[in-house]
Amino acid sequence: MAPTEPILRLRNICKSFGRIEVLRDVTLDVHAGEIHALAGENGAGKSTLMNIIGGIHQPTSGEIVLRGAQAEIRSPLDAQDHGISLVHQEIALCPDVTVAENVMMSSIARSRAPFVNRARIRRQAAETLRLLTDIEPDTILGKLSISNQQLVEICRALNSDCDILILDEPTAALTQSEADALFAILRQLRAKGMAIIYISHRMSEIYGLCDRITILRDGRLISTDPVSAISPGEVVHRLIGRRLDAMYPAKAAVAGGDVLLSARDLSDGRKVRGVGFDLRKGEILGIAGLIGSGRTELLEMICGLRPRVAGTVSLEGGEGFAPALYARSVSRGVVYLSEDRKTNGSFQTLPIAFNISSLRLSQVATRLGLVNRRKEAAQALALGRRLNLRSAGIHQNVSELSGGNQQKVAIAKLLSVDPRIVLLDEPTRGIDVGAKAEIHALLRELATAGVGVIVVSSELSEVIGLCDRVLVLAEGRLSGMLEGEELTEGNVVRLAAGPARPTRNDEARRG
Amino acid sequence: MDRDETLTPGSGTLRGAVPRAVARLLRMREGMLLLIIAVLFVGMSFASPHFLTWGNMRAILMSFSTEGIVVVGMTILIIVGGIDLSVGAAMCLAMVVAGKLFLVGMNPWLAGLIGVGATGLAGFVMGLFVTGIGLGFFITSLAFLGLLRGLCFIVTEGTPLSLFTLPPSFKFIGQGNVYGVPVVILIFLVVAVVGDFLVRNATVFRRVIYVGSNENAANYSGINVRRVRLWTTVLCSSLAGFAGIIFMSRLGVATPTFGIGSELNIIAAAVIGGASLSGGKGSVLGAILGIGLLSLVTSSMILLNISIFWQETIRGLILLAAVSVDHLVNRHR
């Protein structure tokens, strides 16, 4: 990269929402004529940073320098005036008007003319659309598929006379050929001197398309490097990070008990493709992989929360297991903890006791179908004590508890049915170290007692510290299974990055 | 709230238990409403010599007893996260269907049963539109309000059905007394007490609360969200039909315009009683106190010679006050 003045420079950007600090001291330089990858796990602060550049949020402190002059971006309209265009991951278009009107939205919005010149709009939109796709400009947007809508969104950004283009995971909804067409256009734009910020998780895109990569983690800048100077493994490593090691319980003394659950060739037709594994008695089986690698989908498919397209699961002794509903899975002792505690895992407005009893109400009910409050309270007290739940009493609403205690309630709910197998999705995300260690100890205790335990985790040290064996997914496929000596950060990272797949556009990048 | 206190059975000492119990009662919606009703009651006893008479008490109770049955169903539906604007029309539909069948020679009890069945069926179809197609409760029930009301006009051909030939045994439901207490009030009390008890204790209604509190979490607890929603809708409509039959027995006539606007009163009562339109929260007892309060206010205004034109305005103000208090209290949590 030529040592020219960057077209966009963010210096020491900090952003807090209330007391929560989302970005801390982030510095980013973007040059004209480069495609700059921005990578980070969920919650790393990518979107906030993009929203600051796009004028949606204002930084708490720090400065923005545009084309060498200090600038303030007060609103999305302001951003457009500065030549900045943002393509959101979620489609932000008007579904009820034509494709052409959507593509031309910003110029219509700023036009001073009293009437809309439809012919001109249609012509200009058609020109832009032709670059990427053969979508008819007169189609009503809402009738298009999601991937086509995404293309329209991109066309709109291309159309607005910008020289800084930000794309937030633009290929998430696109097919490979559409993505290839997009990449070709981005390369053309780069050649014309546009600065492009490209947010993506996909290694193949980062390496096939981008010039430099900036990695964010927990709201901080980790590094900025030319992509040629950093290996995919190192990228993953920096994304996930090495965190302070917690104390982990001792691993299983004897590995290789009976098979509790055996999955073969599971596919959901979208995210998971042909994954199989065995879960043995006495072990904690970990599932690692980047976000979007199909971890959650794999668990949900096993317990009837997501339809299977192909594959089989059998439980101990070979009995087939294909619950059409989650309720059936629960009744056979296979339970699931959602990664999203607030949205899926708990009834925030209800008391602790109501939450814990919800998975199998019949346990605390009389034969007449009435809830036995005393039984329900006893259940909540017993499980609360077992998990060392801290609360003002079992009648306290879950919303008033700390994150760690909310998670304990969610786990207590699973244990209330004496499960044979527990599937846990990010069981310790966002909770304090103490509660985390307690949950780890509990999971080990369960495994030792013969309950099957599968843990999905984004945290590398947790996967390695807690689990006996780790299955690594990459883009929906089984990338490898690690255990014993092989279970190291390096190996997990290497497998999570997936098989190295250089794209056929490598030469173009050099050109 | 003290979060550091560990979980112990029967936490809390006896010291200060009584004031705490009173404070808790007042924090609960029911306690608050009882207090307001009590204040009104005492005030009115001094203000009007006609207030504290059995005749007046009976009149007030009668004025909300039948609609009160619908309030029970509406509260449960609001707890599940729904709402039904068609209950007034459903009341009327049960009435005119039963009335028509009786006039063509059917046994009045069977006719009443079929009337309730008709509203239950209407509720079922409405529930299918909501749970099957995924329409909103508000707009679906608005459509059904028109639909059912239209049916009432079609069935009656626009004229009231005179039902003075109803047998005395049937009229007894709406007009009879047991030891001086109107049967209508007794039926209402039974429905209210049973309804309140079941909502607090029955597993079936616990699932209603789960679905209303968090649909996703209910799904992740193995609860069939659609089925719960569907049957709650049927229950609410059927109770409206039941109330319609009682009205028919009480009035001895089935009018196609009966019950216009009563859905607003019923929904207002449930909300004043503490039901949250976002679901997961509500109390049958509170809702009953809510409709009681509305009736008490109306009757007091009549006794105090306040113009009838103020009634709707005052009701609107009460509703506005109730939801504002609710919102402010919840925001401060």
PDB file of N, CA and C in Angstrom, chain A residues 300 305 326-327 336 338 342-350 354-355 357-359 361 365 369-371 373 376 380-381 384-385 389-394 396-397 400-401 413, chain B residues 1-11 197-207 209-224 279-281 333:
ATOM      1  N   GLU A 300     -29.743 -28.025  17.800  1.00  0.00           N
ATOM      2  CA  GLU A 300     -31.199 -27.887  17.675  1.00  0.00           C
ATOM      3  C   GLU A 300     -31.788 -29.000  16.809  1.00  0.00           C
ATOM      4  N   LEU A 305     -35.793 -29.225  17.643  1.00  0.00           N
ATOM      5  CA  LEU A 305     -36.123 -27.809  17.526  1.00  0.00           C
ATOM      6  C   LEU A 305     -35.920 -27.318  16.096  1.00  0.00           C
ATOM      7  N   TYR A 326     -39.792 -30.605  20.214  1.00  0.00           N
ATOM      8  CA  TYR A 326     -38.873 -30.553  21.341  1.00  0.00           C
ATOM      9  C   TYR A 326     -39.474 -31.252  22.561  1.00  0.00           C
ATOM     10  N   ALA A 327     -40.788 -31.153  22.733  1.00  0.00           N
ATOM     11  CA  ALA A 327     -41.441 -31.783  23.887  1.00  0.00           C
ATOM     12  C   ALA A 327     -41.146 -33.283  23.927  1.00  0.00           C
ATOM     13  N   TYR A 336     -32.137 -29.112  25.995  1.00  0.00           N
ATOM     14  CA  TYR A 336     -31.283 -28.139  25.304  1.00  0.00           C
ATOM     15  C   TYR A 336     -31.304 -26.796  26.018  1.00  0.00           C
ATOM     16  N   SER A 338     -30.558 -22.918  25.361  1.00  0.00           N
ATOM     17  CA  SER A 338     -30.331 -21.986  24.255  1.00  0.00           C
ATOM     18  C   SER A 338     -29.201 -21.019  24.586  1.00  0.00           C
ATOM     19  N   LYS A 342     -31.893 -14.545  27.359  1.00  0.00           N
ATOM     20  CA  LYS A 342     -33.019 -13.617  27.551  1.00  0.00           C
ATOM     21  C   LYS A 342     -34.178 -13.924  26.620  1.00  0.00           C
ATOM     22  N   THR A 343     -33.871 -14.211  25.368  1.00  0.00           N
ATOM     23  CA  THR A 343     -34.941 -14.391  24.394  1.00  0.00           C
ATOM     24  C   THR A 343     -35.555 -15.785  24.449  1.00  0.00           C
ATOM     25  N   ASN A 344     -34.721 -16.804  24.616  1.00  0.00           N
ATOM     26  CA  ASN A 344     -35.239 -18.169  24.512  1.00  0.00           C
ATOM     27  C   ASN A 344     -35.162 -18.959  25.809  1.00  0.00           C
ATOM     28  N   GLY A 345     -34.259 -18.561  26.677  1.00  0.00           N
ATOM     29  CA  GLY A 345     -33.948 -19.449  27.796  1.00  0.00           C
ATOM     30  C   GLY A 345     -34.741 -19.199  29.054  1.00  0.00           C
ATOM     31  N   SER A 346     -35.371 -18.025  29.163  1.00  0.00           N
ATOM     32  CA  SER A 346     -36.025 -17.753  30.442  1.00  0.00           C
ATOM     33  C   SER A 346     -37.275 -16.903  30.256  1.00  0.00           C
ATOM     34  N   PHE A 347     -38.153 -17.030  31.231  1.00  0.00           N
ATOM     35  CA  PHE A 347     -39.329 -16.151  31.302  1.00  0.00           C
ATOM     36  C   PHE A 347     -38.945 -15.030  32.250  1.00  0.00           C
ATOM     37  N   GLN A 348     -38.481 -13.920  31.678  1.00  0.00           N
ATOM     38  CA  GLN A 348     -37.929 -12.856  32.505  1.00  0.00           C
ATOM     39  C   GLN A 348     -38.952 -12.269  33.471  1.00  0.00           C
ATOM     40  N   THR A 349     -40.207 -12.223  33.044  1.00  0.00           N
ATOM     41  CA  THR A 349     -41.204 -11.552  33.884  1.00  0.00           C
ATOM     42  C   THR A 349     -41.794 -12.486  34.935  1.00  0.00           C
ATOM     43  N   LEU A 350     -41.318 -13.720  34.977  1.00  0.00           N
ATOM     44  CA  LEU A 350     -41.908 -14.678  35.921  1.00  0.00           C
ATOM     45  C   LEU A 350     -40.899 -15.064  37.006  1.00  0.00           C
ATOM     46  N   PHE A 354     -41.365 -20.534  38.842  1.00  0.00           N
ATOM     47  CA  PHE A 354     -42.153 -20.789  37.629  1.00  0.00           C
ATOM     48  C   PHE A 354     -41.232 -21.191  36.481  1.00  0.00           C
ATOM     49  N   ASN A 355     -40.069 -20.567  36.419  1.00  0.00           N
ATOM     50  CA  ASN A 355     -39.124 -20.866  35.350  1.00  0.00           C
ATOM     51  C   ASN A 355     -38.620 -22.296  35.449  1.00  0.00           C
ATOM     52  N   SER A 357     -39.903 -24.880  36.906  1.00  0.00           N
ATOM     53  CA  SER A 357     -40.893 -25.943  36.736  1.00  0.00           C
ATOM     54  C   SER A 357     -41.424 -26.050  35.308  1.00  0.00           C
ATOM     55  N   SER A 358     -41.063 -25.085  34.454  1.00  0.00           N
ATOM     56  CA  SER A 358     -41.763 -24.982  33.168  1.00  0.00           C
ATOM     57  C   SER A 358     -41.497 -26.133  32.206  1.00  0.00           C
ATOM     58  N   LEU A 359     -40.379 -26.812  32.369  1.00  0.00           N
ATOM     59  CA  LEU A 359     -40.044 -27.839  31.381  1.00  0.00           C
ATOM     60  C   LEU A 359     -40.897 -29.096  31.556  1.00  0.00           C
ATOM     61  N   LEU A 361     -44.145 -29.483  33.861  1.00  0.00           N
ATOM     62  CA  LEU A 361     -45.064 -29.025  34.904  1.00  0.00           C
ATOM     63  C   LEU A 361     -45.713 -30.180  35.640  1.00  0.00           C
ATOM     64  N   ALA A 365     -47.372 -31.082  39.695  1.00  0.00           N
ATOM     65  CA  ALA A 365     -48.821 -30.910  39.656  1.00  0.00           C
ATOM     66  C   ALA A 365     -49.520 -32.108  40.298  1.00  0.00           C
ATOM     67  N   GLY A 369     -54.482 -31.791  37.765  1.00  0.00           N
ATOM     68  CA  GLY A 369     -53.952 -30.764  36.869  1.00  0.00           C
ATOM     69  C   GLY A 369     -53.774 -29.416  37.536  1.00  0.00           C
ATOM     70  N   LEU A 370     -53.624 -29.422  38.845  1.00  0.00           N
ATOM     71  CA  LEU A 370     -53.361 -28.162  39.537  1.00  0.00           C
ATOM     72  C   LEU A 370     -51.897 -28.138  39.958  1.00  0.00           C
ATOM     73  N   VAL A 371     -51.301 -26.956  39.886  1.00  0.00           N
ATOM     74  CA  VAL A 371     -49.911 -26.842  40.309  1.00  0.00           C
ATOM     75  C   VAL A 371     -49.874 -26.916  41.833  1.00  0.00           C
ATOM     76  N   ARG A 373     -48.152 -25.772  44.691  1.00  0.00           N
ATOM     77  CA  ARG A 373     -47.187 -24.710  44.948  1.00  0.00           C
ATOM     78  C   ARG A 373     -46.065 -25.158  45.877  1.00  0.00           C
ATOM     79  N   GLU A 376     -43.667 -27.202  43.910  1.00  0.00           N
ATOM     80  CA  GLU A 376     -42.939 -26.342  42.980  1.00  0.00           C
ATOM     81  C   GLU A 376     -41.847 -25.564  43.728  1.00  0.00           C
ATOM     82  N   ALA A 380     -37.745 -25.828  43.310  1.00  0.00           N
ATOM     83  CA  ALA A 380     -36.899 -24.662  43.054  1.00  0.00           C
ATOM     84  C   ALA A 380     -35.839 -24.517  44.137  1.00  0.00           C
ATOM     85  N   LEU A 381     -36.224 -24.763  45.381  1.00  0.00           N
ATOM     86  CA  LEU A 381     -35.261 -24.638  46.484  1.00  0.00           C
ATOM     87  C   LEU A 381     -34.156 -25.671  46.343  1.00  0.00           C
ATOM     88  N   GLY A 384     -32.062 -24.852  43.343  1.00  0.00           N
ATOM     89  CA  GLY A 384     -31.374 -23.596  43.631  1.00  0.00           C
ATOM     90  C   GLY A 384     -30.184 -23.840  44.549  1.00  0.00           C
ATOM     91  N   ARG A 385     -30.373 -24.697  45.515  1.00  0.00           N
ATOM     92  CA  ARG A 385     -29.282 -24.988  46.435  1.00  0.00           C
ATOM     93  C   ARG A 385     -28.180 -25.763  45.716  1.00  0.00           C
ATOM     94  N   LEU A 389     -27.632 -21.003  43.725  1.00  0.00           N
ATOM     95  CA  LEU A 389     -28.335 -19.852  43.156  1.00  0.00           C
ATOM     96  C   LEU A 389     -28.454 -18.753  44.198  1.00  0.00           C
ATOM     97  N   ARG A 390     -28.093 -17.551  43.791  1.00  0.00           N
ATOM     98  CA  ARG A 390     -28.212 -16.421  44.724  1.00  0.00           C
ATOM     99  C   ARG A 390     -29.389 -15.548  44.307  1.00  0.00           C
ATOM    100  N   SER A 391     -30.345 -15.421  45.228  1.00  0.00           N
ATOM    101  CA  SER A 391     -31.527 -14.614  44.913  1.00  0.00           C
ATOM    102  C   SER A 391     -32.163 -14.182  46.210  1.00  0.00           C
ATOM    103  N   ALA A 392     -33.172 -13.332  46.087  1.00  0.00           N
ATOM    104  CA  ALA A 392     -33.887 -12.891  47.280  1.00  0.00           C
ATOM    105  C   ALA A 392     -34.985 -13.883  47.638  1.00  0.00           C
ATOM    106  N   GLY A 393     -35.034 -15.003  46.938  1.00  0.00           N
ATOM    107  CA  GLY A 393     -36.075 -15.989  47.194  1.00  0.00           C
ATOM    108  C   GLY A 393     -36.597 -16.508  45.873  1.00  0.00           C
ATOM    109  N   ILE A 394     -37.240 -17.673  45.923  1.00  0.00           N
ATOM    110  CA  ILE A 394     -37.650 -18.303  44.672  1.00  0.00           C
ATOM    111  C   ILE A 394     -38.819 -17.587  44.011  1.00  0.00           C
ATOM    112  N   GLN A 396     -38.689 -14.369  43.418  1.00  0.00           N
ATOM    113  CA  GLN A 396     -38.144 -13.203  42.732  1.00  0.00           C
ATOM    114  C   GLN A 396     -38.225 -13.429  41.214  1.00  0.00           C
ATOM    115  N   ASN A 397     -38.493 -12.342  40.494  1.00  0.00           N
ATOM    116  CA  ASN A 397     -38.534 -12.465  39.041  1.00  0.00           C
ATOM    117  C   ASN A 397     -37.123 -12.652  38.481  1.00  0.00           C
ATOM    118  N   GLU A 400     -34.698  -9.775  37.605  1.00  0.00           N
ATOM    119  CA  GLU A 400     -33.972  -9.039  38.641  1.00  0.00           C
ATOM    120  C   GLU A 400     -32.657  -9.700  39.025  1.00  0.00           C
ATOM    121  N   LEU A 401     -32.377 -10.878  38.449  1.00  0.00           N
ATOM    122  CA  LEU A 401     -31.152 -11.591  38.811  1.00  0.00           C
ATOM    123  C   LEU A 401     -29.983 -11.154  37.933  1.00  0.00           C
ATOM    124  N   LYS A 413     -33.619 -25.482  35.312  1.00  0.00           N
ATOM    125  CA  LYS A 413     -34.804 -25.920  34.574  1.00  0.00           C
ATOM    126  C   LYS A 413     -34.509 -27.214  33.807  1.00  0.00           C
TER     127      LYS A 413
ATOM    128  N   MET B   1     -34.106  -4.390  45.524  1.00  0.00           N
ATOM    129  CA  MET B   1     -34.224  -5.794  45.932  1.00  0.00           C
ATOM    130  C   MET B   1     -32.875  -6.310  46.400  1.00  0.00           C
ATOM    131  N   ASP B   2     -32.881  -7.013  47.502  1.00  0.00           N
ATOM    132  CA  ASP B   2     -31.635  -7.511  48.053  1.00  0.00           C
ATOM    133  C   ASP B   2     -31.221  -8.777  47.333  1.00  0.00           C
ATOM    134  N   ARG B   3     -30.116  -8.693  46.621  1.00  0.00           N
ATOM    135  CA  ARG B   3     -29.735  -9.847  45.814  1.00  0.00           C
ATOM    136  C   ARG B   3     -28.757 -10.754  46.521  1.00  0.00           C
ATOM    137  N   ASP B   4     -28.190 -10.253  47.600  1.00  0.00           N
ATOM    138  CA  ASP B   4     -27.127 -11.045  48.205  1.00  0.00           C
ATOM    139  C   ASP B   4     -27.656 -12.092  49.165  1.00  0.00           C
ATOM    140  N   GLU B   5     -28.906 -11.911  49.529  1.00  0.00           N
ATOM    141  CA  GLU B   5     -29.510 -12.870  50.433  1.00  0.00           C
ATOM    142  C   GLU B   5     -29.561 -14.227  49.723  1.00  0.00           C
ATOM    143  N   THR B   6     -29.016 -15.233  50.360  1.00  0.00           N
ATOM    144  CA  THR B   6     -29.044 -16.534  49.695  1.00  0.00           C
ATOM    145  C   THR B   6     -30.424 -17.141  49.805  1.00  0.00           C
ATOM    146  N   LEU B   7     -30.609 -18.139  48.994  1.00  0.00           N
ATOM    147  CA  LEU B   7     -31.922 -18.732  48.890  1.00  0.00           C
ATOM    148  C   LEU B   7     -32.225 -19.597  50.098  1.00  0.00           C
ATOM    149  N   THR B   8     -33.163 -19.178  50.922  1.00  0.00           N
ATOM    150  CA  THR B   8     -33.529 -19.993  52.082  1.00  0.00           C
ATOM    151  C   THR B   8     -35.033 -20.095  52.148  1.00  0.00           C
ATOM    152  N   PRO B   9     -35.528 -21.210  52.624  1.00  0.00           N
ATOM    153  CA  PRO B   9     -36.981 -21.338  52.729  1.00  0.00           C
ATOM    154  C   PRO B   9     -37.517 -20.376  53.776  1.00  0.00           C
ATOM    155  N   GLY B  10     -38.641 -19.790  53.475  1.00  0.00           N
ATOM    156  CA  GLY B  10     -39.314 -18.900  54.414  1.00  0.00           C
ATOM    157  C   GLY B  10     -38.459 -17.727  54.834  1.00  0.00           C
ATOM    158  N   SER B  11     -37.714 -17.172  53.866  1.00  0.00           N
ATOM    159  CA  SER B  11     -36.847 -16.060  54.228  1.00  0.00           C
ATOM    160  C   SER B  11     -37.695 -14.883  54.700  1.00  0.00           C
ATOM    161  N   PHE B 197     -59.164 -18.968  40.618  1.00  0.00           N
ATOM    162  CA  PHE B 197     -58.451 -20.111  41.211  1.00  0.00           C
ATOM    163  C   PHE B 197     -57.678 -20.879  40.139  1.00  0.00           C
ATOM    164  N   LEU B 198     -58.360 -21.148  39.025  1.00  0.00           N
ATOM    165  CA  LEU B 198     -57.712 -21.948  37.984  1.00  0.00           C
ATOM    166  C   LEU B 198     -56.532 -21.206  37.350  1.00  0.00           C
ATOM    167  N   VAL B 199     -56.702 -19.904  37.118  1.00  0.00           N
ATOM    168  CA  VAL B 199     -55.600 -19.160  36.514  1.00  0.00           C
ATOM    169  C   VAL B 199     -54.390 -19.173  37.442  1.00  0.00           C
ATOM    170  N   ARG B 200     -54.647 -19.128  38.727  1.00  0.00           N
ATOM    171  CA  ARG B 200     -53.517 -19.152  39.657  1.00  0.00           C
ATOM    172  C   ARG B 200     -52.906 -20.538  39.806  1.00  0.00           C
ATOM    173  N   ASN B 201     -53.729 -21.574  39.650  1.00  0.00           N
ATOM    174  CA  ASN B 201     -53.242 -22.894  40.039  1.00  0.00           C
ATOM    175  C   ASN B 201     -53.221 -23.981  38.973  1.00  0.00           C
ATOM    176  N   ALA B 202     -54.043 -23.864  37.956  1.00  0.00           N
ATOM    177  CA  ALA B 202     -54.114 -24.987  37.020  1.00  0.00           C
ATOM    178  C   ALA B 202     -52.916 -24.977  36.066  1.00  0.00           C
ATOM    179  N   THR B 203     -52.396 -26.162  35.784  1.00  0.00           N
ATOM    180  CA  THR B 203     -51.250 -26.250  34.872  1.00  0.00           C
ATOM    181  C   THR B 203     -51.621 -25.727  33.489  1.00  0.00           C
ATOM    182  N   VAL B 204     -52.865 -25.970  33.085  1.00  0.00           N
ATOM    183  CA  VAL B 204     -53.312 -25.494  31.774  1.00  0.00           C
ATOM    184  C   VAL B 204     -53.111 -23.982  31.658  1.00  0.00           C
ATOM    185  N   PHE B 205     -53.507 -23.271  32.692  1.00  0.00           N
ATOM    186  CA  PHE B 205     -53.391 -21.812  32.626  1.00  0.00           C
ATOM    187  C   PHE B 205     -51.975 -21.339  32.919  1.00  0.00           C
ATOM    188  N   ARG B 206     -51.208 -22.179  33.614  1.00  0.00           N
ATOM    189  CA  ARG B 206     -49.799 -21.833  33.785  1.00  0.00           C
ATOM    190  C   ARG B 206     -49.131 -21.771  32.409  1.00  0.00           C
ATOM    191  N   ARG B 207     -49.526 -22.697  31.533  1.00  0.00           N
ATOM    192  CA  ARG B 207     -48.950 -22.672  30.186  1.00  0.00           C
ATOM    193  C   ARG B 207     -49.364 -21.393  29.461  1.00  0.00           C
ATOM    194  N   ILE B 209     -49.753 -18.546  30.862  1.00  0.00           N
ATOM    195  CA  ILE B 209     -48.864 -17.508  31.401  1.00  0.00           C
ATOM    196  C   ILE B 209     -47.484 -17.613  30.758  1.00  0.00           C
ATOM    197  N   TYR B 210     -46.979 -18.841  30.608  1.00  0.00           N
ATOM    198  CA  TYR B 210     -45.668 -19.026  29.976  1.00  0.00           C
ATOM    199  C   TYR B 210     -45.662 -18.454  28.553  1.00  0.00           C
ATOM    200  N   VAL B 211     -46.684 -18.810  27.796  1.00  0.00           N
ATOM    201  CA  VAL B 211     -46.731 -18.351  26.401  1.00  0.00           C
ATOM    202  C   VAL B 211     -46.800 -16.824  26.350  1.00  0.00           C
ATOM    203  N   GLY B 212     -47.611 -16.248  27.226  1.00  0.00           N
ATOM    204  CA  GLY B 212     -47.745 -14.795  27.232  1.00  0.00           C
ATOM    205  C   GLY B 212     -46.475 -14.105  27.688  1.00  0.00           C
ATOM    206  N   SER B 213     -45.763 -14.718  28.612  1.00  0.00           N
ATOM    207  CA  SER B 213     -44.549 -14.095  29.146  1.00  0.00           C
ATOM    208  C   SER B 213     -43.433 -14.081  28.115  1.00  0.00           C
ATOM    209  N   ASN B 214     -43.239 -15.203  27.443  1.00  0.00           N
ATOM    210  CA  ASN B 214     -42.185 -15.276  26.423  1.00  0.00           C
ATOM    211  C   ASN B 214     -42.450 -16.471  25.526  1.00  0.00           C
ATOM    212  N   GLU B 215     -42.977 -16.137  24.370  1.00  0.00           N
ATOM    213  CA  GLU B 215     -43.354 -17.155  23.396  1.00  0.00           C
ATOM    214  C   GLU B 215     -42.177 -18.064  23.032  1.00  0.00           C
ATOM    215  N   ASN B 216     -41.004 -17.456  22.827  1.00  0.00           N
ATOM    216  CA  ASN B 216     -39.830 -18.255  22.449  1.00  0.00           C
ATOM    217  C   ASN B 216     -39.438 -19.210  23.557  1.00  0.00           C
ATOM    218  N   ALA B 217     -39.377 -18.672  24.766  1.00  0.00           N
ATOM    219  CA  ALA B 217     -38.966 -19.515  25.884  1.00  0.00           C
ATOM    220  C   ALA B 217     -39.983 -20.635  26.077  1.00  0.00           C
ATOM    221  N   ALA B 218     -41.254 -20.342  25.840  1.00  0.00           N
ATOM    222  CA  ALA B 218     -42.279 -21.381  25.946  1.00  0.00           C
ATOM    223  C   ALA B 218     -42.002 -22.479  24.927  1.00  0.00           C
ATOM    224  N   ASN B 219     -41.653 -22.070  23.738  1.00  0.00           N
ATOM    225  CA  ASN B 219     -41.311 -23.024  22.692  1.00  0.00           C
ATOM    226  C   ASN B 219     -40.108 -23.869  23.107  1.00  0.00           C
ATOM    227  N   TYR B 220     -39.107 -23.216  23.691  1.00  0.00           N
ATOM    228  CA  TYR B 220     -37.927 -23.931  24.165  1.00  0.00           C
ATOM    229  C   TYR B 220     -38.193 -24.686  25.469  1.00  0.00           C
ATOM    230  N   SER B 221     -39.417 -24.624  25.966  1.00  0.00           N
ATOM    231  CA  SER B 221     -39.781 -25.447  27.119  1.00  0.00           C
ATOM    232  C   SER B 221     -40.703 -26.574  26.682  1.00  0.00           C
ATOM    233  N   GLY B 222     -40.812 -26.769  25.393  1.00  0.00           N
ATOM    234  CA  GLY B 222     -41.630 -27.865  24.885  1.00  0.00           C
ATOM    235  C   GLY B 222     -43.125 -27.604  24.952  1.00  0.00           C
ATOM    236  N   ILE B 223     -43.524 -26.325  25.027  1.00  0.00           N
ATOM    237  CA  ILE B 223     -44.957 -26.008  25.082  1.00  0.00           C
ATOM    238  C   ILE B 223     -45.452 -25.735  23.661  1.00  0.00           C
ATOM    239  N   ASN B 224     -46.597 -26.268  23.327  1.00  0.00           N
ATOM    240  CA  ASN B 224     -47.176 -26.045  22.014  1.00  0.00           C
ATOM    241  C   ASN B 224     -47.877 -24.683  22.002  1.00  0.00           C
ATOM    242  N   GLY B 279     -48.837  -9.133  27.358  1.00  0.00           N
ATOM    243  CA  GLY B 279     -48.953 -10.536  27.718  1.00  0.00           C
ATOM    244  C   GLY B 279     -48.188 -10.937  28.967  1.00  0.00           C
ATOM    245  N   GLY B 280     -48.494 -12.144  29.451  1.00  0.00           N
ATOM    246  CA  GLY B 280     -47.745 -12.711  30.557  1.00  0.00           C
ATOM    247  C   GLY B 280     -48.155 -12.239  31.929  1.00  0.00           C
ATOM    248  N   LYS B 281     -49.078 -11.287  31.981  1.00  0.00           N
ATOM    249  CA  LYS B 281     -49.396 -10.690  33.265  1.00  0.00           C
ATOM    250  C   LYS B 281     -50.884 -10.358  33.289  1.00  0.00           C
ATOM    251  N   ARG B 333     -38.609  -0.140  37.548  1.00  0.00           N
ATOM    252  CA  ARG B 333     -38.026  -1.400  38.010  1.00  0.00           C
ATOM    253  C   ARG B 333     -36.630  -1.563  37.457  1.00  0.00           C
TER     254      ARG B 333
END
